[in-house]
């Protein structure tokens, strides 16, 4: 079983919809949680970063972490065609521990 | 400020050959990490170099190796290529002052390796 599980999709929604992307994990030592966005033929770029449990909001994006359920989410409000990309969750126990990535969810926002 | 530069952009090799990929980090960044990305496995950590020393290593066979030069540029080498090595190889840099995830990673666009 992988340490981090993420549904690869693809996920296709109409413009303006609320998008929910999720990851589950098995390592209870993880305490740093990130979401990366990767456009086609580009490297990933950091979108959101959360420490421990709770919510974090940045514009149209909200990241949620539920450590008791080992479950993290990324919500995109008022989705735009420019949000079409692959979204990867990543997490780490901190210190010198490496980042562990999910498989990535491919998202398409249809105009 | 120039971003992370990876060369070549595309590479086609045959089984048994070896390959060397290059990465130039953002100026001032001393940490360079390498990742393998495949549709089935996603993004997997290969290794991290900081100031010419390997600081962390993932679970890949010894055929995968790397090095870092005094100017922080890094190379990754894969020997005796296998079909399963076909992947996008991504390099990421950061200042590296703090080990671990507290510092933002900047990724290059990757080298797409195809092994025939």
JSON list of C-alpha atoms in Angstrom, two decimals:
[
{"chain": "A", "resi": 1, "resn": "UNK", "atom": "CA", "xyz": [0.00, 0.00, 0.00]},
{"chain": "A", "resi": 2, "resn": "UNK", "atom": "CA", "xyz": [1.28, 3.46, -0.89]},
{"chain": "A", "resi": 3, "resn": "UNK", "atom": "CA", "xyz": [1.91, 5.95, 1.90]},
{"chain": "A", "resi": 4, "resn": "UNK", "atom": "CA", "xyz": [-0.18, 8.54, 0.05]},
{"chain": "A", "resi": 5, "resn": "UNK", "atom": "CA", "xyz": [-3.22, 7.67, -2.06]},
{"chain": "A", "resi": 6, "resn": "UNK", "atom": "CA", "xyz": [-4.75, 10.06, -4.58]},
{"chain": "A", "resi": 7, "resn": "UNK", "atom": "CA", "xyz": [-7.38, 9.32, -7.21]},
{"chain": "A", "resi": 8, "resn": "UNK", "atom": "CA", "xyz": [-5.71, 10.02, -10.58]},
{"chain": "A", "resi": 9, "resn": "UNK", "atom": "CA", "xyz": [-9.02, 10.95, -12.22]},
{"chain": "A", "resi": 10, "resn": "UNK", "atom": "CA", "xyz": [-9.42, 12.37, -14.77]},
{"chain": "A", "resi": 11, "resn": "UNK", "atom": "CA", "xyz": [-11.90, 14.83, -13.30]},
{"chain": "A", "resi": 12, "resn": "UNK", "atom": "CA", "xyz": [-13.89, 17.08, -15.63]},
{"chain": "A", "resi": 13, "resn": "UNK", "atom": "CA", "xyz": [-16.20, 19.86, -14.37]},
{"chain": "A", "resi": 14, "resn": "UNK", "atom": "CA", "xyz": [-17.91, 22.91, -15.89]},
{"chain": "A", "resi": 15, "resn": "UNK", "atom": "CA", "xyz": [-16.51, 26.38, -15.39]},
{"chain": "A", "resi": 16, "resn": "UNK", "atom": "CA", "xyz": [-17.68, 27.98, -12.16]},
{"chain": "A", "resi": 17, "resn": "UNK", "atom": "CA", "xyz": [-18.10, 24.68, -10.30]},
{"chain": "A", "resi": 18, "resn": "UNK", "atom": "CA", "xyz": [-16.59, 23.95, -6.90]},
{"chain": "A", "resi": 19, "resn": "UNK", "atom": "CA", "xyz": [-13.86, 21.33, -7.21]},
{"chain": "A", "resi": 20, "resn": "UNK", "atom": "CA", "xyz": [-12.86, 18.99, -4.42]},
{"chain": "A", "resi": 21, "resn": "UNK", "atom": "CA", "xyz": [-9.55, 17.12, -4.60]},
{"chain": "A", "resi": 22, "resn": "UNK", "atom": "CA", "xyz": [-8.53, 14.65, -1.92]},
{"chain": "A", "resi": 23, "resn": "UNK", "atom": "CA", "xyz": [-5.68, 12.52, -0.60]},
{"chain": "A", "resi": 24, "resn": "UNK", "atom": "CA", "xyz": [-5.49, 9.92, 2.12]},
{"chain": "A", "resi": 25, "resn": "UNK", "atom": "CA", "xyz": [-2.33, 8.83, 3.87]},
{"chain": "A", "resi": 26, "resn": "UNK", "atom": "CA", "xyz": [-1.17, 6.10, 6.21]},
{"chain": "A", "resi": 27, "resn": "UNK", "atom": "CA", "xyz": [1.86, 7.61, 7.98]},
{"chain": "A", "resi": 28, "resn": "UNK", "atom": "CA", "xyz": [0.66, 9.30, 11.17]},
{"chain": "A", "resi": 29, "resn": "UNK", "atom": "CA", "xyz": [4.01, 11.10, 11.44]},
{"chain": "A", "resi": 30, "resn": "UNK", "atom": "CA", "xyz": [3.13, 13.39, 8.51]},
{"chain": "A", "resi": 31, "resn": "UNK", "atom": "CA", "xyz": [2.55, 16.93, 9.71]},
{"chain": "A", "resi": 32, "resn": "UNK", "atom": "CA", "xyz": [3.41, 19.11, 6.70]},
{"chain": "A", "resi": 33, "resn": "UNK", "atom": "CA", "xyz": [0.91, 19.04, 3.86]},
{"chain": "A", "resi": 34, "resn": "UNK", "atom": "CA", "xyz": [1.18, 20.66, 0.48]},
{"chain": "A", "resi": 35, "resn": "UNK", "atom": "CA", "xyz": [-0.65, 20.94, -2.79]},
{"chain": "A", "resi": 36, "resn": "UNK", "atom": "CA", "xyz": [1.24, 21.36, -6.04]},
{"chain": "A", "resi": 37, "resn": "UNK", "atom": "CA", "xyz": [-0.20, 22.28, -9.44]},
{"chain": "A", "resi": 38, "resn": "UNK", "atom": "CA", "xyz": [1.40, 20.95, -12.60]},
{"chain": "A", "resi": 39, "resn": "UNK", "atom": "CA", "xyz": [0.52, 22.24, -16.04]},
{"chain": "A", "resi": 40, "resn": "UNK", "atom": "CA", "xyz": [1.14, 20.09, -19.09]},
{"chain": "A", "resi": 41, "resn": "UNK", "atom": "CA", "xyz": [4.83, 19.86, -20.00]},
{"chain": "A", "resi": 42, "resn": "UNK", "atom": "CA", "xyz": [5.84, 21.84, -16.92]},
{"chain": "A", "resi": 43, "resn": "UNK", "atom": "CA", "xyz": [7.20, 21.01, -13.48]},
{"chain": "A", "resi": 44, "resn": "UNK", "atom": "CA", "xyz": [4.98, 21.19, -10.38]},
{"chain": "A", "resi": 45, "resn": "UNK", "atom": "CA", "xyz": [4.61, 24.51, -8.55]},
{"chain": "A", "resi": 46, "resn": "UNK", "atom": "CA", "xyz": [3.63, 24.95, -4.93]},
{"chain": "A", "resi": 47, "resn": "UNK", "atom": "CA", "xyz": [0.03, 26.08, -4.50]},
{"chain": "A", "resi": 48, "resn": "UNK", "atom": "CA", "xyz": [-0.78, 25.68, -0.81]},
{"chain": "A", "resi": 49, "resn": "UNK", "atom": "CA", "xyz": [1.10, 24.69, 2.31]},
{"chain": "A", "resi": 50, "resn": "UNK", "atom": "CA", "xyz": [-0.46, 23.65, 5.64]},
{"chain": "A", "resi": 51, "resn": "UNK", "atom": "CA", "xyz": [1.07, 22.58, 8.91]},
{"chain": "A", "resi": 52, "resn": "UNK", "atom": "CA", "xyz": [-0.82, 20.06, 11.07]},
{"chain": "A", "resi": 53, "resn": "UNK", "atom": "CA", "xyz": [-4.63, 20.09, 11.11]},
{"chain": "A", "resi": 54, "resn": "UNK", "atom": "CA", "xyz": [-7.00, 22.84, 10.11]},
{"chain": "A", "resi": 55, "resn": "UNK", "atom": "CA", "xyz": [-7.94, 24.99, 7.15]},
{"chain": "A", "resi": 56, "resn": "UNK", "atom": "CA", "xyz": [-6.02, 27.48, 5.08]},
{"chain": "A", "resi": 57, "resn": "UNK", "atom": "CA", "xyz": [-7.52, 29.79, 2.49]},
{"chain": "A", "resi": 58, "resn": "UNK", "atom": "CA", "xyz": [-5.82, 31.62, -0.36]},
{"chain": "A", "resi": 59, "resn": "UNK", "atom": "CA", "xyz": [-8.14, 33.36, -2.79]},
{"chain": "A", "resi": 60, "resn": "UNK", "atom": "CA", "xyz": [-10.28, 30.74, -4.50]},
{"chain": "A", "resi": 61, "resn": "UNK", "atom": "CA", "xyz": [-8.30, 27.88, -2.95]},
{"chain": "A", "resi": 62, "resn": "UNK", "atom": "CA", "xyz": [-8.90, 26.25, 0.44]},
{"chain": "A", "resi": 63, "resn": "UNK", "atom": "CA", "xyz": [-6.77, 23.48, 1.89]},
{"chain": "A", "resi": 64, "resn": "UNK", "atom": "CA", "xyz": [-8.09, 21.29, 4.69]},
{"chain": "A", "resi": 65, "resn": "UNK", "atom": "CA", "xyz": [-6.26, 18.76, 6.82]},
{"chain": "A", "resi": 66, "resn": "UNK", "atom": "CA", "xyz": [-7.95, 16.20, 9.06]},
{"chain": "A", "resi": 67, "resn": "UNK", "atom": "CA", "xyz": [-5.17, 14.32, 10.82]},
{"chain": "A", "resi": 68, "resn": "UNK", "atom": "CA", "xyz": [-7.58, 12.16, 12.81]},
{"chain": "A", "resi": 69, "resn": "UNK", "atom": "CA", "xyz": [-8.89, 10.71, 9.54]},
{"chain": "A", "resi": 70, "resn": "UNK", "atom": "CA", "xyz": [-5.55, 10.99, 7.71]},
{"chain": "A", "resi": 71, "resn": "UNK", "atom": "CA", "xyz": [-7.34, 12.91, 4.97]},
{"chain": "A", "resi": 72, "resn": "UNK", "atom": "CA", "xyz": [-6.51, 16.15, 3.20]},
{"chain": "A", "resi": 73, "resn": "UNK", "atom": "CA", "xyz": [-8.52, 18.16, 0.70]},
{"chain": "A", "resi": 74, "resn": "UNK", "atom": "CA", "xyz": [-8.13, 21.04, -1.72]},
{"chain": "A", "resi": 75, "resn": "UNK", "atom": "CA", "xyz": [-11.21, 23.02, -2.71]},
{"chain": "A", "resi": 76, "resn": "UNK", "atom": "CA", "xyz": [-11.29, 25.32, -5.72]},
{"chain": "A", "resi": 77, "resn": "UNK", "atom": "CA", "xyz": [-14.17, 27.80, -5.84]},
{"chain": "A", "resi": 78, "resn": "UNK", "atom": "CA", "xyz": [-15.42, 29.46, -9.02]},
{"chain": "A", "resi": 79, "resn": "UNK", "atom": "CA", "xyz": [-13.21, 27.18, -11.11]},
{"chain": "A", "resi": 80, "resn": "UNK", "atom": "CA", "xyz": [-11.70, 28.61, -14.29]},
{"chain": "A", "resi": 81, "resn": "UNK", "atom": "CA", "xyz": [-10.39, 26.92, -17.47]},
{"chain": "A", "resi": 82, "resn": "UNK", "atom": "CA", "xyz": [-6.92, 28.13, -16.39]},
{"chain": "A", "resi": 83, "resn": "UNK", "atom": "CA", "xyz": [-7.21, 25.83, -13.36]},
{"chain": "A", "resi": 84, "resn": "UNK", "atom": "CA", "xyz": [-7.01, 22.84, -15.72]},
{"chain": "A", "resi": 85, "resn": "UNK", "atom": "CA", "xyz": [-3.89, 20.98, -14.58]},
{"chain": "A", "resi": 86, "resn": "UNK", "atom": "CA", "xyz": [-2.74, 18.01, -12.55]},
{"chain": "A", "resi": 87, "resn": "UNK", "atom": "CA", "xyz": [-2.93, 18.58, -8.81]},
{"chain": "A", "resi": 88, "resn": "UNK", "atom": "CA", "xyz": [-0.54, 16.68, -6.57]},
{"chain": "A", "resi": 89, "resn": "UNK", "atom": "CA", "xyz": [-0.71, 16.40, -2.83]},
{"chain": "A", "resi": 90, "resn": "UNK", "atom": "CA", "xyz": [2.56, 16.05, -0.94]},
{"chain": "A", "resi": 91, "resn": "UNK", "atom": "CA", "xyz": [3.40, 15.52, 2.69]},
{"chain": "A", "resi": 92, "resn": "UNK", "atom": "CA", "xyz": [6.30, 15.09, 5.05]},
{"chain": "A", "resi": 93, "resn": "UNK", "atom": "CA", "xyz": [7.04, 14.25, 8.66]},
{"chain": "A", "resi": 94, "resn": "UNK", "atom": "CA", "xyz": [9.37, 17.24, 8.77]},
{"chain": "A", "resi": 95, "resn": "UNK", "atom": "CA", "xyz": [13.01, 17.60, 9.69]},
{"chain": "A", "resi": 96, "resn": "UNK", "atom": "CA", "xyz": [15.14, 15.96, 7.07]},
{"chain": "A", "resi": 97, "resn": "UNK", "atom": "CA", "xyz": [12.36, 13.64, 5.94]},
{"chain": "A", "resi": 98, "resn": "UNK", "atom": "CA", "xyz": [11.63, 13.66, 2.24]},
{"chain": "A", "resi": 99, "resn": "UNK", "atom": "CA", "xyz": [8.39, 14.80, 0.64]},
{"chain": "A", "resi": 100, "resn": "UNK", "atom": "CA", "xyz": [6.03, 11.99, -0.36]},
{"chain": "A", "resi": 101, "resn": "UNK", "atom": "CA", "xyz": [3.76, 12.80, -3.28]},
{"chain": "A", "resi": 102, "resn": "UNK", "atom": "CA", "xyz": [0.39, 11.46, -4.29]},
{"chain": "A", "resi": 103, "resn": "UNK", "atom": "CA", "xyz": [-0.10, 10.23, -7.84]},
{"chain": "A", "resi": 104, "resn": "UNK", "atom": "CA", "xyz": [-1.80, 13.45, -8.91]},
{"chain": "A", "resi": 105, "resn": "UNK", "atom": "CA", "xyz": [-5.35, 14.16, -10.08]},
{"chain": "A", "resi": 106, "resn": "UNK", "atom": "CA", "xyz": [-5.81, 15.41, -13.62]},
{"chain": "A", "resi": 107, "resn": "UNK", "atom": "CA", "xyz": [-8.44, 18.17, -13.63]},
{"chain": "A", "resi": 108, "resn": "UNK", "atom": "CA", "xyz": [-10.14, 19.75, -16.64]},
{"chain": "A", "resi": 109, "resn": "UNK", "atom": "CA", "xyz": [-12.42, 22.79, -16.33]},
{"chain": "A", "resi": 110, "resn": "UNK", "atom": "CA", "xyz": [-14.73, 23.06, -19.33]},
{"chain": "A", "resi": 111, "resn": "UNK", "atom": "CA", "xyz": [-15.76, 26.55, -20.53]},
{"chain": "B", "resi": 1, "resn": "UNK", "atom": "CA", "xyz": [15.73, 35.51, -11.97]},
{"chain": "B", "resi": 2, "resn": "UNK", "atom": "CA", "xyz": [16.14, 32.42, -14.15]},
{"chain": "B", "resi": 3, "resn": "UNK", "atom": "CA", "xyz": [14.29, 29.32, -13.06]},
{"chain": "B", "resi": 4, "resn": "UNK", "atom": "CA", "xyz": [15.52, 25.75, -12.78]},
{"chain": "B", "resi": 5, "resn": "UNK", "atom": "CA", "xyz": [16.91, 24.60, -16.13]},
{"chain": "B", "resi": 6, "resn": "UNK", "atom": "CA", "xyz": [16.99, 20.97, -17.17]},
{"chain": "B", "resi": 7, "resn": "UNK", "atom": "CA", "xyz": [18.65, 19.57, -20.27]},
{"chain": "B", "resi": 8, "resn": "UNK", "atom": "CA", "xyz": [17.95, 17.85, -22.51]},
{"chain": "B", "resi": 9, "resn": "UNK", "atom": "CA", "xyz": [14.19, 18.29, -22.73]},
{"chain": "B", "resi": 10, "resn": "UNK", "atom": "CA", "xyz": [13.63, 14.94, -24.47]},
{"chain": "B", "resi": 11, "resn": "UNK", "atom": "CA", "xyz": [15.80, 11.85, -24.73]},
{"chain": "B", "resi": 12, "resn": "UNK", "atom": "CA", "xyz": [15.37, 8.49, -26.44]},
{"chain": "B", "resi": 13, "resn": "UNK", "atom": "CA", "xyz": [17.62, 5.61, -25.45]},
{"chain": "B", "resi": 14, "resn": "UNK", "atom": "CA", "xyz": [17.64, 1.84, -25.85]},
{"chain": "B", "resi": 15, "resn": "UNK", "atom": "CA", "xyz": [17.76, -0.80, -23.16]},
{"chain": "B", "resi": 16, "resn": "UNK", "atom": "CA", "xyz": [21.19, -1.34, -21.67]},
{"chain": "B", "resi": 17, "resn": "UNK", "atom": "CA", "xyz": [22.47, 2.14, -22.47]},
{"chain": "B", "resi": 18, "resn": "UNK", "atom": "CA", "xyz": [23.27, 4.75, -19.89]},
{"chain": "B", "resi": 19, "resn": "UNK", "atom": "CA", "xyz": [22.08, 8.34, -19.72]},
{"chain": "B", "resi": 20, "resn": "UNK", "atom": "CA", "xyz": [23.12, 11.56, -18.01]},
{"chain": "B", "resi": 21, "resn": "UNK", "atom": "CA", "xyz": [20.67, 14.35, -17.25]},
{"chain": "B", "resi": 22, "resn": "UNK", "atom": "CA", "xyz": [21.64, 17.84, -16.23]},
{"chain": "B", "resi": 23, "resn": "UNK", "atom": "CA", "xyz": [20.09, 20.40, -13.90]},
{"chain": "B", "resi": 24, "resn": "UNK", "atom": "CA", "xyz": [21.04, 24.01, -13.25]},
{"chain": "B", "resi": 25, "resn": "UNK", "atom": "CA", "xyz": [19.37, 25.34, -10.09]},
{"chain": "B", "resi": 26, "resn": "UNK", "atom": "CA", "xyz": [18.19, 28.86, -9.39]},
{"chain": "B", "resi": 27, "resn": "UNK", "atom": "CA", "xyz": [21.11, 31.14, -8.59]},
{"chain": "B", "resi": 28, "resn": "UNK", "atom": "CA", "xyz": [21.87, 30.99, -4.87]},
{"chain": "B", "resi": 29, "resn": "UNK", "atom": "CA", "xyz": [20.17, 27.64, -4.34]},
{"chain": "B", "resi": 30, "resn": "UNK", "atom": "CA", "xyz": [22.51, 25.00, -2.99]},
{"chain": "B", "resi": 31, "resn": "UNK", "atom": "CA", "xyz": [20.06, 22.10, -2.70]},
{"chain": "B", "resi": 32, "resn": "UNK", "atom": "CA", "xyz": [19.07, 20.06, -5.74]},
{"chain": "B", "resi": 33, "resn": "UNK", "atom": "CA", "xyz": [16.61, 17.17, -5.59]},
{"chain": "B", "resi": 34, "resn": "UNK", "atom": "CA", "xyz": [15.71, 14.70, -8.32]},
{"chain": "B", "resi": 35, "resn": "UNK", "atom": "CA", "xyz": [12.33, 13.06, -8.82]},
{"chain": "B", "resi": 36, "resn": "UNK", "atom": "CA", "xyz": [10.97, 10.44, -11.20]},
{"chain": "B", "resi": 37, "resn": "UNK", "atom": "CA", "xyz": [7.41, 10.93, -12.44]},
{"chain": "B", "resi": 38, "resn": "UNK", "atom": "CA", "xyz": [5.41, 8.15, -14.11]},
{"chain": "B", "resi": 39, "resn": "UNK", "atom": "CA", "xyz": [1.64, 7.82, -14.71]},
{"chain": "B", "resi": 40, "resn": "UNK", "atom": "CA", "xyz": [1.44, 4.73, -12.52]},
{"chain": "B", "resi": 41, "resn": "UNK", "atom": "CA", "xyz": [3.67, 5.68, -9.59]},
{"chain": "B", "resi": 42, "resn": "UNK", "atom": "CA", "xyz": [3.41, 9.45, -9.61]},
{"chain": "B", "resi": 43, "resn": "UNK", "atom": "CA", "xyz": [6.28, 11.55, -8.33]},
{"chain": "B", "resi": 44, "resn": "UNK", "atom": "CA", "xyz": [8.96, 9.59, -6.51]},
{"chain": "B", "resi": 45, "resn": "UNK", "atom": "CA", "xyz": [11.99, 11.03, -4.73]},
{"chain": "B", "resi": 46, "resn": "UNK", "atom": "CA", "xyz": [15.37, 9.89, -6.01]},
{"chain": "B", "resi": 47, "resn": "UNK", "atom": "CA", "xyz": [17.92, 11.90, -4.03]},
{"chain": "B", "resi": 48, "resn": "UNK", "atom": "CA", "xyz": [18.89, 15.31, -2.75]},
{"chain": "B", "resi": 49, "resn": "UNK", "atom": "CA", "xyz": [22.29, 16.99, -2.96]},
{"chain": "B", "resi": 50, "resn": "UNK", "atom": "CA", "xyz": [23.46, 19.92, -0.90]},
{"chain": "B", "resi": 51, "resn": "UNK", "atom": "CA", "xyz": [26.90, 21.50, -1.22]},
{"chain": "B", "resi": 52, "resn": "UNK", "atom": "CA", "xyz": [28.16, 18.57, -3.32]},
{"chain": "B", "resi": 53, "resn": "UNK", "atom": "CA", "xyz": [27.06, 15.94, -0.75]},
{"chain": "B", "resi": 54, "resn": "UNK", "atom": "CA", "xyz": [24.11, 13.57, -0.97]},
{"chain": "B", "resi": 55, "resn": "UNK", "atom": "CA", "xyz": [21.84, 14.55, 1.91]},
{"chain": "B", "resi": 56, "resn": "UNK", "atom": "CA", "xyz": [18.90, 12.21, 1.36]},
{"chain": "B", "resi": 57, "resn": "UNK", "atom": "CA", "xyz": [18.11, 9.21, -0.79]},
{"chain": "B", "resi": 58, "resn": "UNK", "atom": "CA", "xyz": [14.95, 7.48, -1.98]},
{"chain": "B", "resi": 59, "resn": "UNK", "atom": "CA", "xyz": [14.32, 3.80, -2.65]},
{"chain": "B", "resi": 60, "resn": "UNK", "atom": "CA", "xyz": [15.82, 3.38, -6.08]},
{"chain": "B", "resi": 61, "resn": "UNK", "atom": "CA", "xyz": [18.42, 0.82, -7.22]},
{"chain": "B", "resi": 62, "resn": "UNK", "atom": "CA", "xyz": [22.09, 1.70, -7.44]},
{"chain": "B", "resi": 63, "resn": "UNK", "atom": "CA", "xyz": [21.76, 2.16, -11.22]},
{"chain": "B", "resi": 64, "resn": "UNK", "atom": "CA", "xyz": [20.49, 5.62, -10.36]},
{"chain": "B", "resi": 65, "resn": "UNK", "atom": "CA", "xyz": [23.21, 7.95, -9.20]},
{"chain": "B", "resi": 66, "resn": "UNK", "atom": "CA", "xyz": [23.87, 11.63, -9.04]},
{"chain": "B", "resi": 67, "resn": "UNK", "atom": "CA", "xyz": [26.41, 14.25, -8.24]},
{"chain": "B", "resi": 68, "resn": "UNK", "atom": "CA", "xyz": [26.60, 17.95, -7.60]},
{"chain": "B", "resi": 69, "resn": "UNK", "atom": "CA", "xyz": [29.31, 20.33, -8.64]},
{"chain": "B", "resi": 70, "resn": "UNK", "atom": "CA", "xyz": [30.79, 23.26, -6.75]},
{"chain": "B", "resi": 71, "resn": "UNK", "atom": "CA", "xyz": [28.55, 25.68, -8.70]},
{"chain": "B", "resi": 72, "resn": "UNK", "atom": "CA", "xyz": [25.49, 23.69, -7.45]},
{"chain": "B", "resi": 73, "resn": "UNK", "atom": "CA", "xyz": [24.72, 22.30, -10.90]},
{"chain": "B", "resi": 74, "resn": "UNK", "atom": "CA", "xyz": [23.74, 18.65, -10.68]},
{"chain": "B", "resi": 75, "resn": "UNK", "atom": "CA", "xyz": [23.76, 15.62, -12.93]},
{"chain": "B", "resi": 76, "resn": "UNK", "atom": "CA", "xyz": [21.83, 12.40, -12.65]},
{"chain": "B", "resi": 77, "resn": "UNK", "atom": "CA", "xyz": [23.03, 9.20, -14.25]},
{"chain": "B", "resi": 78, "resn": "UNK", "atom": "CA", "xyz": [21.10, 6.03, -14.98]},
{"chain": "B", "resi": 79, "resn": "UNK", "atom": "CA", "xyz": [23.13, 3.03, -16.07]},
{"chain": "B", "resi": 80, "resn": "UNK", "atom": "CA", "xyz": [21.93, -0.13, -17.81]},
{"chain": "B", "resi": 81, "resn": "UNK", "atom": "CA", "xyz": [18.60, 1.39, -18.78]},
{"chain": "B", "resi": 82, "resn": "UNK", "atom": "CA", "xyz": [15.43, -0.68, -18.48]},
{"chain": "B", "resi": 83, "resn": "UNK", "atom": "CA", "xyz": [12.07, -0.15, -20.19]},
{"chain": "B", "resi": 84, "resn": "UNK", "atom": "CA", "xyz": [10.59, 0.77, -16.81]},
{"chain": "B", "resi": 85, "resn": "UNK", "atom": "CA", "xyz": [12.96, 3.74, -16.52]},
{"chain": "B", "resi": 86, "resn": "UNK", "atom": "CA", "xyz": [10.88, 5.61, -19.10]},
{"chain": "B", "resi": 87, "resn": "UNK", "atom": "CA", "xyz": [9.62, 8.61, -17.18]},
{"chain": "B", "resi": 88, "resn": "UNK", "atom": "CA", "xyz": [9.74, 12.36, -16.71]},
{"chain": "B", "resi": 89, "resn": "UNK", "atom": "CA", "xyz": [12.75, 13.20, -14.55]},
{"chain": "B", "resi": 90, "resn": "UNK", "atom": "CA", "xyz": [12.29, 16.39, -12.59]},
{"chain": "B", "resi": 91, "resn": "UNK", "atom": "CA", "xyz": [14.87, 18.43, -10.80]},
{"chain": "B", "resi": 92, "resn": "UNK", "atom": "CA", "xyz": [13.96, 20.84, -8.00]},
{"chain": "B", "resi": 93, "resn": "UNK", "atom": "CA", "xyz": [16.08, 23.40, -6.22]},
{"chain": "B", "resi": 94, "resn": "UNK", "atom": "CA", "xyz": [15.85, 25.42, -2.99]},
{"chain": "B", "resi": 95, "resn": "UNK", "atom": "CA", "xyz": [18.27, 27.40, -0.88]},
{"chain": "B", "resi": 96, "resn": "UNK", "atom": "CA", "xyz": [18.71, 24.37, 1.35]},
{"chain": "B", "resi": 97, "resn": "UNK", "atom": "CA", "xyz": [19.45, 26.25, 4.56]},
{"chain": "B", "resi": 98, "resn": "UNK", "atom": "CA", "xyz": [16.74, 24.24, 6.31]},
{"chain": "B", "resi": 99, "resn": "UNK", "atom": "CA", "xyz": [16.52, 20.48, 5.66]},
{"chain": "B", "resi": 100, "resn": "UNK", "atom": "CA", "xyz": [13.08, 19.08, 4.98]},
{"chain": "B", "resi": 101, "resn": "UNK", "atom": "CA", "xyz": [9.86, 20.58, 3.69]},
{"chain": "B", "resi": 102, "resn": "UNK", "atom": "CA", "xyz": [9.90, 24.03, 5.29]},
{"chain": "B", "resi": 103, "resn": "UNK", "atom": "CA", "xyz": [11.48, 25.61, 2.24]},
{"chain": "B", "resi": 104, "resn": "UNK", "atom": "CA", "xyz": [9.68, 25.98, -1.08]},
{"chain": "B", "resi": 105, "resn": "UNK", "atom": "CA", "xyz": [10.81, 23.70, -3.89]},
{"chain": "B", "resi": 106, "resn": "UNK", "atom": "CA", "xyz": [11.20, 25.14, -7.38]},
{"chain": "B", "resi": 107, "resn": "UNK", "atom": "CA", "xyz": [10.87, 22.56, -10.13]},
{"chain": "B", "resi": 108, "resn": "UNK", "atom": "CA", "xyz": [12.29, 22.52, -13.63]},
{"chain": "B", "resi": 109, "resn": "UNK", "atom": "CA", "xyz": [10.21, 21.40, -16.62]},
{"chain": "B", "resi": 110, "resn": "UNK", "atom": "CA", "xyz": [11.87, 18.00, -16.62]},
{"chain": "B", "resi": 111, "resn": "UNK", "atom": "CA", "xyz": [13.60, 15.65, -19.03]},
{"chain": "B", "resi": 112, "resn": "UNK", "atom": "CA", "xyz": [11.28, 13.17, -20.74]},
{"chain": "B", "resi": 113, "resn": "UNK", "atom": "CA", "xyz": [13.22, 9.92, -21.08]},
{"chain": "B", "resi": 114, "resn": "UNK", "atom": "CA", "xyz": [11.95, 7.16, -23.34]},
{"chain": "B", "resi": 115, "resn": "UNK", "atom": "CA", "xyz": [13.67, 3.77, -23.23]},
{"chain": "B", "resi": 116, "resn": "UNK", "atom": "CA", "xyz": [13.02, 1.55, -26.25]}
]
